[in-house]
Coordinates of C-alpha atoms in Angstrom, one line a residue:
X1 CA 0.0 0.0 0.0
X2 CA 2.7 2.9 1.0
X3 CA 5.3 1.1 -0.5
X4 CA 3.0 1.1 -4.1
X5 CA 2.5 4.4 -3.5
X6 CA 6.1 5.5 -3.3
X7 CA 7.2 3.5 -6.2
X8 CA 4.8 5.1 -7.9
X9 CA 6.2 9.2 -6.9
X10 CA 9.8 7.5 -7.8
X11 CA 8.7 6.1 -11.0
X12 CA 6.6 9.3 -11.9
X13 CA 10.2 11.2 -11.1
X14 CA 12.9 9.8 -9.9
X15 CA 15.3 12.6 -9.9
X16 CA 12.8 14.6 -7.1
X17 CA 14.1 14.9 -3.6
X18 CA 13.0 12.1 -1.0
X19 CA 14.9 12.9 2.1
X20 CA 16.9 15.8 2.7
X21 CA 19.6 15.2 5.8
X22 CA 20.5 18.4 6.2
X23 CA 23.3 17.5 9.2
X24 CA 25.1 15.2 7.0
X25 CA 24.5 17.6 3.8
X26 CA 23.3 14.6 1.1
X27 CA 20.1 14.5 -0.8
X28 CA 18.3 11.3 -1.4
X29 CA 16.3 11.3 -4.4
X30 CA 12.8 9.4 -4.5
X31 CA 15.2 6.8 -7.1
X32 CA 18.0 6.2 -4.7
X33 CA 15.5 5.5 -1.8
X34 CA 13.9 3.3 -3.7
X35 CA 16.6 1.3 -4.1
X36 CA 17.4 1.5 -0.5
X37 CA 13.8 -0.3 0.1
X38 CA 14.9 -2.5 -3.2
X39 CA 17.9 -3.8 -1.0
X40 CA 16.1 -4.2 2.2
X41 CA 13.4 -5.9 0.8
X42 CA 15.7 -8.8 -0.2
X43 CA 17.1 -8.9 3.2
X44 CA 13.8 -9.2 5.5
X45 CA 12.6 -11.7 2.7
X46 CA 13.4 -14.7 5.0
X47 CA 11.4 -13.0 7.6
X48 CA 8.3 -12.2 5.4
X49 CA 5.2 -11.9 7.3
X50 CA 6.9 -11.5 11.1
X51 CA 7.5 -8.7 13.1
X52 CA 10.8 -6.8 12.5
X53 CA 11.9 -4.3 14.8
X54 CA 13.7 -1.2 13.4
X55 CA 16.2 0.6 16.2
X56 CA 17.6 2.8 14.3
X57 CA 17.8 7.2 14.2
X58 CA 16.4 9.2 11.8
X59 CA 17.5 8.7 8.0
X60 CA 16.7 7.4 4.5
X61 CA 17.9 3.7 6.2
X62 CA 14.7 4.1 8.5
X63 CA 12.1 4.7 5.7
X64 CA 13.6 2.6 3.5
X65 CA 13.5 -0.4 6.4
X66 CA 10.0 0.6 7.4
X67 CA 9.0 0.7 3.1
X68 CA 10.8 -3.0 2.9
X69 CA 9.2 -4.4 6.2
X70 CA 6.1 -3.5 4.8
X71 CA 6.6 -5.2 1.4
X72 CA 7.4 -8.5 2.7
X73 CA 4.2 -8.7 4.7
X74 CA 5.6 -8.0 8.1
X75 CA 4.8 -5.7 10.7
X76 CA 7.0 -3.0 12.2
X77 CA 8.5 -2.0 15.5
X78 CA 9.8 1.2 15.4
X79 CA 11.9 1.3 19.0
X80 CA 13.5 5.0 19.6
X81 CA 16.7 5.2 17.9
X82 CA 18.3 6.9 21.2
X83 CA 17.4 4.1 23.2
X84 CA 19.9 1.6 24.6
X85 CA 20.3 -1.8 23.2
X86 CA 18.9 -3.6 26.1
X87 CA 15.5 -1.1 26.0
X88 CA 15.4 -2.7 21.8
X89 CA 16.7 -6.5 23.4
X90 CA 13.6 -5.9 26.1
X91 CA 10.8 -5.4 23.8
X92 CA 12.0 -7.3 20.7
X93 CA 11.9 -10.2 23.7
X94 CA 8.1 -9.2 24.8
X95 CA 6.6 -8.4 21.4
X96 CA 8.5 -11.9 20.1
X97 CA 10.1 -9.8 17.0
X98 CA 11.4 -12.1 14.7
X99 CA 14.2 -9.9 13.9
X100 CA 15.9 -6.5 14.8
X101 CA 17.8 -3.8 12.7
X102 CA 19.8 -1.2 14.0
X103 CA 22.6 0.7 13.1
X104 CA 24.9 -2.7 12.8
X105 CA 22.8 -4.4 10.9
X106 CA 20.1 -7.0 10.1
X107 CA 20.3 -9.5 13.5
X108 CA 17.5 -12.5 13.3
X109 CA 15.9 -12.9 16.8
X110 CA 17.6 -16.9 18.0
X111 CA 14.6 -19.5 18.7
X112 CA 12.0 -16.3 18.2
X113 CA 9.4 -16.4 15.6
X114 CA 6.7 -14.2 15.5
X115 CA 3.6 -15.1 14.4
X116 CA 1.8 -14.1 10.9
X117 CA 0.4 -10.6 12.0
X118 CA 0.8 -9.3 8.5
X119 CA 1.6 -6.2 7.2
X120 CA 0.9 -3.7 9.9
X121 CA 2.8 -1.6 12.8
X122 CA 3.2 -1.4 16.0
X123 CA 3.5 2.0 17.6
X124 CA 4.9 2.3 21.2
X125 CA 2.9 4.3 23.7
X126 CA 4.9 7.3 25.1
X127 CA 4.7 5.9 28.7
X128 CA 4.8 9.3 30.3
X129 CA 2.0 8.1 33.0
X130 CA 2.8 4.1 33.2
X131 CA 4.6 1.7 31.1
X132 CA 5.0 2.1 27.6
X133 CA 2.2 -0.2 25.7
X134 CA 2.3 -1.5 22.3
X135 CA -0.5 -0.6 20.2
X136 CA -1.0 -2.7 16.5
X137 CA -2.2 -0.7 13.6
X138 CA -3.2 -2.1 10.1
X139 CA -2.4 -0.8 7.0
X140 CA -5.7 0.2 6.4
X141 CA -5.6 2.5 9.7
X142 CA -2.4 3.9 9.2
X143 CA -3.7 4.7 5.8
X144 CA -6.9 6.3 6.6
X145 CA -5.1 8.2 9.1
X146 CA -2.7 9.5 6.5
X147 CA -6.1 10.8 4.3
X148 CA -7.2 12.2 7.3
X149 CA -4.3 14.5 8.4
X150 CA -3.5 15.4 4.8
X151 CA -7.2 16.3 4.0
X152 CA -7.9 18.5 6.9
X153 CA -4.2 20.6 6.9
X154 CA -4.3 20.4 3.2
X155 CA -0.7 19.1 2.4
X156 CA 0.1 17.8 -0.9
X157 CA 2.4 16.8 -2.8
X158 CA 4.1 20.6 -3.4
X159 CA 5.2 20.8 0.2
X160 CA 8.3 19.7 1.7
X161 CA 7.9 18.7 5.9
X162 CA 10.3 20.1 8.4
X163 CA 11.3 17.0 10.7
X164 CA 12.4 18.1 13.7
X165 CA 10.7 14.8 15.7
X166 CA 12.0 11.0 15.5
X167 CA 10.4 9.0 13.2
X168 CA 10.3 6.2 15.4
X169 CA 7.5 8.0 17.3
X170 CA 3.8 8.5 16.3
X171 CA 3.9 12.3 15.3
X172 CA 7.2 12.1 13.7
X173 CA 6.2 9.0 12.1
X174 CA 2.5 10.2 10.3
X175 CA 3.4 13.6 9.9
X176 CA 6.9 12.5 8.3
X177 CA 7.5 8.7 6.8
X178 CA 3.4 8.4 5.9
X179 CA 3.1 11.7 4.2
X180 CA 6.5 11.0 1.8
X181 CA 5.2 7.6 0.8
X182 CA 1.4 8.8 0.4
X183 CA 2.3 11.9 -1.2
X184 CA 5.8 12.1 -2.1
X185 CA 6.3 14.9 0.3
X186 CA 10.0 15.2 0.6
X187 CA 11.4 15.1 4.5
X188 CA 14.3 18.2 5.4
X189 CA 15.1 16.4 8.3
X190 CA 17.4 18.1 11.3
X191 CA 18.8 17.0 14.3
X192 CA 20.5 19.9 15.1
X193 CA 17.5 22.2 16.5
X194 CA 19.8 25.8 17.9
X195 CA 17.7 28.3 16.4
X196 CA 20.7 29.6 14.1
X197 CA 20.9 26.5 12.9
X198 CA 17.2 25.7 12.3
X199 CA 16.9 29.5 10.7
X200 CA 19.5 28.0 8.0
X201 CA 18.1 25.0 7.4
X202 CA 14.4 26.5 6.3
X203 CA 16.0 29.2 4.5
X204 CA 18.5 26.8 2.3
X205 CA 15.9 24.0 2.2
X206 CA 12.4 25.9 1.8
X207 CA 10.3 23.8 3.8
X208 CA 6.5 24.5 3.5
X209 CA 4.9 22.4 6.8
X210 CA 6.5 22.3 10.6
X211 CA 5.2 19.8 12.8
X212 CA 6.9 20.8 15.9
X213 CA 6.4 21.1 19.7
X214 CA 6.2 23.6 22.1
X215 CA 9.4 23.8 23.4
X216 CA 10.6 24.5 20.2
X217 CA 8.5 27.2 19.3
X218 CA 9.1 28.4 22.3
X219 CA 13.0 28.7 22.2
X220 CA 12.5 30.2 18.7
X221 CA 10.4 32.7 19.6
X222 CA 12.5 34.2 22.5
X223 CA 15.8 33.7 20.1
X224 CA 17.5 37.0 19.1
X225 CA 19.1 37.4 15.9
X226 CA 16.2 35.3 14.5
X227 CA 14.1 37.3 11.6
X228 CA 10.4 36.4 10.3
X229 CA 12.2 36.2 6.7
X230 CA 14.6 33.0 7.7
X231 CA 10.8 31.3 8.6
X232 CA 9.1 32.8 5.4
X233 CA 8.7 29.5 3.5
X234 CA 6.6 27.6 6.4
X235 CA 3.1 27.9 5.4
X236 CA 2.3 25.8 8.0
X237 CA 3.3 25.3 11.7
X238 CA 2.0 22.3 13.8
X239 CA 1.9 22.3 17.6
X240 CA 1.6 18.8 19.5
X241 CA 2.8 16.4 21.5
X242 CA 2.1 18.7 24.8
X243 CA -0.4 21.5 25.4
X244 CA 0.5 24.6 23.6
X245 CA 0.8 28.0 26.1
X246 CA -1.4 30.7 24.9
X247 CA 1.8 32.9 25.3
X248 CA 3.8 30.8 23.3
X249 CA 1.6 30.9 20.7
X250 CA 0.4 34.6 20.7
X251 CA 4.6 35.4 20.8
X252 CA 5.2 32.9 17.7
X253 CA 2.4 34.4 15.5
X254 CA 3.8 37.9 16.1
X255 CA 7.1 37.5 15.4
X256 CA 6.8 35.0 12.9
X257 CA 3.6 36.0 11.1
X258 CA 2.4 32.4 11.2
X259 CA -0.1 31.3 14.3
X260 CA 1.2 27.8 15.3
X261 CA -2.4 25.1 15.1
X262 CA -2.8 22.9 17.9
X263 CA -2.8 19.2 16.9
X264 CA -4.0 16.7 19.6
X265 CA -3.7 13.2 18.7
X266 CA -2.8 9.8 20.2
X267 CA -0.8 6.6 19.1
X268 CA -3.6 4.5 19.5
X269 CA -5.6 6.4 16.8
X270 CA -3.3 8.8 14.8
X271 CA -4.8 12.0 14.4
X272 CA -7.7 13.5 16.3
X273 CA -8.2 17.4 16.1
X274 CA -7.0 20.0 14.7
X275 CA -6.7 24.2 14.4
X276 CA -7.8 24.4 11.0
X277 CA -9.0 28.4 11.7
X278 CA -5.8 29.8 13.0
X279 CA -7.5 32.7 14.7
X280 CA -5.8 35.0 17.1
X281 CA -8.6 33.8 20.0
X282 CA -8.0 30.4 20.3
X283 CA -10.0 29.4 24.7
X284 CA -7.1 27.5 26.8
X285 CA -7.2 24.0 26.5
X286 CA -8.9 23.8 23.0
X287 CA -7.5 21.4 20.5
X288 CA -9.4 22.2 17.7
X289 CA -12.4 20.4 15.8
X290 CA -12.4 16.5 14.7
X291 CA -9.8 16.3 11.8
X292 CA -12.2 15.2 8.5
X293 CA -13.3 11.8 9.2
X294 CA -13.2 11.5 12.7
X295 CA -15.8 11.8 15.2
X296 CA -15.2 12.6 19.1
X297 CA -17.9 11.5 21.8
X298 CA -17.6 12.2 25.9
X299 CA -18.2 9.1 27.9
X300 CA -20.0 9.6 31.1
X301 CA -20.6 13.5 30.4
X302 CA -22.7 15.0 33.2
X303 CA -24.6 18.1 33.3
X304 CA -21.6 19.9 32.9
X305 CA -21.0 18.3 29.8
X306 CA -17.5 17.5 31.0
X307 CA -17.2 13.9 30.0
X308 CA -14.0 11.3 29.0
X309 CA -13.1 11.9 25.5
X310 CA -13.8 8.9 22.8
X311 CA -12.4 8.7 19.5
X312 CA -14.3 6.9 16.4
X313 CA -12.2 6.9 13.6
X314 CA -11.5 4.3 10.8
X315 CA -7.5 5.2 11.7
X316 CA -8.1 3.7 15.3
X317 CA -5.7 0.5 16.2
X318 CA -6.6 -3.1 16.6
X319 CA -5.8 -3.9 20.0
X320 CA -3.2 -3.1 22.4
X321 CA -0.3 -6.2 22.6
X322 CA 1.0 -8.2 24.1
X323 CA -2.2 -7.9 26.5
X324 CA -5.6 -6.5 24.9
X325 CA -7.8 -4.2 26.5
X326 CA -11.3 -2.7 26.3
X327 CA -10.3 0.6 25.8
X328 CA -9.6 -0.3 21.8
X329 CA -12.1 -1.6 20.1
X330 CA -13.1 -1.9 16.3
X331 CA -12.7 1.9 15.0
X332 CA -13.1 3.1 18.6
X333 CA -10.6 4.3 21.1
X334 CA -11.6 5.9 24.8
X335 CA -8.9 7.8 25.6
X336 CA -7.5 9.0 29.5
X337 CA -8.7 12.7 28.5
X338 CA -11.2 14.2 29.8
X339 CA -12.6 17.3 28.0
X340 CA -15.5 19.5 27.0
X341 CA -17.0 20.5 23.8
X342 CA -17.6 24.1 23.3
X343 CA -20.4 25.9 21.2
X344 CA -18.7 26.4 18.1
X345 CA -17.2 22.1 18.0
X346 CA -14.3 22.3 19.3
X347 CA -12.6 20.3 22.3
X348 CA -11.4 21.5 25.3
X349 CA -9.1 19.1 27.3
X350 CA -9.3 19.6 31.2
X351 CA -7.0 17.2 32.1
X352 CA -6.7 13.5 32.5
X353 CA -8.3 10.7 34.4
X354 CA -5.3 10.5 36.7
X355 CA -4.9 14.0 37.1
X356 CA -8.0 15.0 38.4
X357 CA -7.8 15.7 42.0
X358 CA -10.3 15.5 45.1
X359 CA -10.2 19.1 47.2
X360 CA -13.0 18.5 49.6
X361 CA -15.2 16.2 47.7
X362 CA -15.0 18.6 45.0
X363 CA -13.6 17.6 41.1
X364 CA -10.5 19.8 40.3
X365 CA -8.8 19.5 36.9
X366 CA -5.3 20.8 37.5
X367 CA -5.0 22.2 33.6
X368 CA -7.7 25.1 35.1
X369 CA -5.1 26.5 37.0
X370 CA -2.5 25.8 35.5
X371 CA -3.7 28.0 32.8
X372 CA -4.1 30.9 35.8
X373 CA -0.6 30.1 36.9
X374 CA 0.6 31.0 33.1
X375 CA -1.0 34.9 33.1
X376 CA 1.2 36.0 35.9
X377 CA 4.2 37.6 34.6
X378 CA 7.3 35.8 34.4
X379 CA 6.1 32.1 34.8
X380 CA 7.4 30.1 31.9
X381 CA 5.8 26.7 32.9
X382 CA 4.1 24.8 35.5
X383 CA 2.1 21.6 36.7
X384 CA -0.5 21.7 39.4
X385 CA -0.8 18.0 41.1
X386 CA -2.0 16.7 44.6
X387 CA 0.1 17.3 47.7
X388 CA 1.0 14.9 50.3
X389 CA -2.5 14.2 52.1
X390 CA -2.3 15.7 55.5
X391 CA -6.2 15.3 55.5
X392 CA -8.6 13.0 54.6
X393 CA -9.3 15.0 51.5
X394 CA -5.9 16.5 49.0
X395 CA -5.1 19.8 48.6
X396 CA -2.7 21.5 45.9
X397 CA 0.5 21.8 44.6
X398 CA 2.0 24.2 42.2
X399 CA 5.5 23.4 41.2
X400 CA 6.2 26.1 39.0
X401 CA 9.5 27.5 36.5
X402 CA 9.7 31.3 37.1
X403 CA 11.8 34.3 36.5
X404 CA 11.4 35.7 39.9
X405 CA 10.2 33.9 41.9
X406 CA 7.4 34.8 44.3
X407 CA 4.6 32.1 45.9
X408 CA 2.7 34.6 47.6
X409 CA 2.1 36.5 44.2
X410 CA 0.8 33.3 42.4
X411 CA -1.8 32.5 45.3
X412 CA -2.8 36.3 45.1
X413 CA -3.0 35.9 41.7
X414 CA -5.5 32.7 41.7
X415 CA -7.2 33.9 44.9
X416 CA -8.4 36.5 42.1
X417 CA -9.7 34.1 39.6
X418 CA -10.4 30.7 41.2
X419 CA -12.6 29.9 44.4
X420 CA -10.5 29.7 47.3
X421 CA -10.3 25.8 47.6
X422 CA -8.4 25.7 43.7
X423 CA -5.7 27.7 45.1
X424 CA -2.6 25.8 45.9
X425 CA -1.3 25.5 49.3
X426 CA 2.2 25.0 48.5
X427 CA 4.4 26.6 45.7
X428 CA 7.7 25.1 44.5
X429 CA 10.1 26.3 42.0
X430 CA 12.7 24.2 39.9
X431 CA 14.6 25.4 37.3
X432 CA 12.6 23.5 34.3
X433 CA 10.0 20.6 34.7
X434 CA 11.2 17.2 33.3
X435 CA 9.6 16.6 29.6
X436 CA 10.4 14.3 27.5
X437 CA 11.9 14.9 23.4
X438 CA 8.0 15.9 22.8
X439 CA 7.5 18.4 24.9
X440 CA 5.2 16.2 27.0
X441 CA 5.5 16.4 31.2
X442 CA 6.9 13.1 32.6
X443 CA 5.6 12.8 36.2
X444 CA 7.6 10.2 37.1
X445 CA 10.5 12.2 37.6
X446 CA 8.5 14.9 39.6

């Protein structure tokens, strides 16, 4: 299916631009990476139909694998090319891969054989609030998801996408490897991401779509020595993979000229909503409307109409493996979110399941005031979570990344906007907040 469809763009012209590695300085052309997957096919032939786990970094090796894998029957396990050998040994061990490729080469997995799942992947959950999960999508899924993103951000085949993200993970992966081999979108890809640098890159390279994060946007919009001409080419600039500050965005589109769209999506279903309007008013929290396609539901939604959010979408995987669960089912997917739907159709996320807290006997959804927190001047991020229970019911915490740093302005502050029982008790400061390469908070290490 992708694989047609690329050998279709490289028979259509050969000579275009695949993948751009703008680090190393080569250009592969849609020919030469076709031959890439032409030489990896034959290799994974004696595993046709197994799983084949691909640890490798970014590069015309990993499409090529992924293209290859895909041609032979087999599913794929991308596993993040900067993690250690014994994270890849662990998983190709639970998942039963049938062989694994890295950087070294093509290693069969000893006594392991994976049974027939067909062509298909396996996308890794980010594991930011548990263990990371396996998730299996079809071909079909990964397809329609493709449509779906392309359709509602109106890419084509004119554009050229900025990867900043690994394409080992779910964003990187759709927004990156699907859209060249749908499309015949070439990648620019970067790993060096210093603004000069990444000013360079777009102006040499002409990229047309960003899908970032908003750390990055962030750091570029506070950069100096950074003009709105060394950004002129990107049309488009997509924001995911954590919530996106109003700040952030509001200093973006003025220096840039470009407002950054929120895209909210999940690795169990691909995309899910999207900013298609742009607009300078964009309420805290909103992710957009339902990318074409794809319709969202709230489980449980009270009179409030707060409910959990439920995606049903065509794109949505098969099951979670090794171990199934209810929360995937045939083109249905109940996500951890919990969110609201405003008058004009679009969501607003409140939080998660395991991030709502009980002040009281009373509901609190941290992202509420962690949005309050933001406004006051000077605070450049922030998590609200329970505190140690010195009662029978929890009370607040704010740890919070300042420039100066003041508790009893931020309670002022809230005591302002929120009732008195949202304000947090206790403010701490740290110098950043642990996030992972997405942008998104890993409470772990809190």
């Amino acid at each position: 299916m992708f694989w047609e469809s690329f050998d279709r763009w490289a028979l259509r012209d050969g000579a275009h631009p695949a993948y751009i590695d703008t680090d190393g300085g080569r250009i592969w052309s849609r020919e030469e990476l076709s031959r890439l997957v032409e030489g990896a096919s034959r290799d994974l032939r004696p595993y046709a139909g197994g799983l084949v786990a691909i640890h490798l970094r970014n590069g015309p090796e990993f499409v090529a694998n992924v293209l290859a894998a895909w041609h032979q029957g087999c599913s794929v396990l991308p596993v993040d090319g900067e993690a250690d050998d014994a994270v890849a040994e662990s998983l190709c061990g639970s998942l039963k891969a049938a062989v694994l490729i890295n950087a070294e080469g093509v290693w069969p997995r000893e006594g392991t054989r994976s049974a027939a799942l067909g062509p298909g992947l396996i996308k890794l959950t980010s594991g930011s609030s548990g263990a990371p999960r396996g998730v299996r999508l079809s071909l079909g899924a990964l397809y329609k998801g493709a449509e779906q993103i392309a359709e509602t951000m109106q890419i084509c085949g004119a554009d050229r996408t900025l990867l900043t993200l690994p394409l080992s993970h779910s964003y990187g992966f759709d927004n990156g490897l699907l859209m060249l081999s749908l499309l015949g979108v070439p990648i620019v890809a970067a790993r060096d991401l210093t603004p000069n640098r990444l000013c360079r890159v777009v102006r040499e390279h002409q990229p047309t779509v960003w899908p970032s994060i908003p750390f990055l946007l962030d750091v570029l919009s506070r950069s100096r020595g950074v003009e709105a001409s060394d950004l002129s080419s990107l049309r488009l600039v997509v924001s995911a993979g954590a919530p996106l500050p109003p700040r952030t965005r509001a200093m973006y589109a003025q220096r840039f000229g470009v407002t950054p769209r929120t895209f909210y999506g999940s690795t169990e279903c691909g995309g899910i909503t999207f900013d298609r309007e742009g607009a300078t008013e964009f309420p805290e929290g909103s992710v957009g409307t339902p990318l074409e396609g794809v319709r969202v539901t709230l489980d449980e939604a009270g009179p409030s109409g707060v409910g959990r959010v439920r995606v049903h979408s065509p794109s949505v995987g098969d099951s979670y493996v090794p171990e199934p669960s209810h929360e995937l089912s045939t083109g249905s997917f109940l996500t951890s979110d919990i969110g609201r739907i405003d008058e004009a159709g679009r969501l607003i996320l409140l939080g998660r399941v395991t991030d709502m807290i009980n002040v009281g006997a009373r509901k609190v959804y941290p992202a509420e005031i962690e949005s309050v927190i933001r406004e006051v001047a000077g605070v450049e991020d922030v998590v609200v979570m329970a505190a140690d229970r010195e009662t029978a019911s929890e009370s607040l915490r704010a740890i919070v990344v300042a420039a100066d740093p003041n508790a009893r302005a931020i309670q002022e502050f809230c005591a302002g906007r929120l009732p008195a029982w949202k304000v947090p008790r206790r403010i701490e400061f740290r110098k950043a907040l642990p996030r992972n390469a997405r942008g998104k908070l890993d409470r772990r290490l809190l």
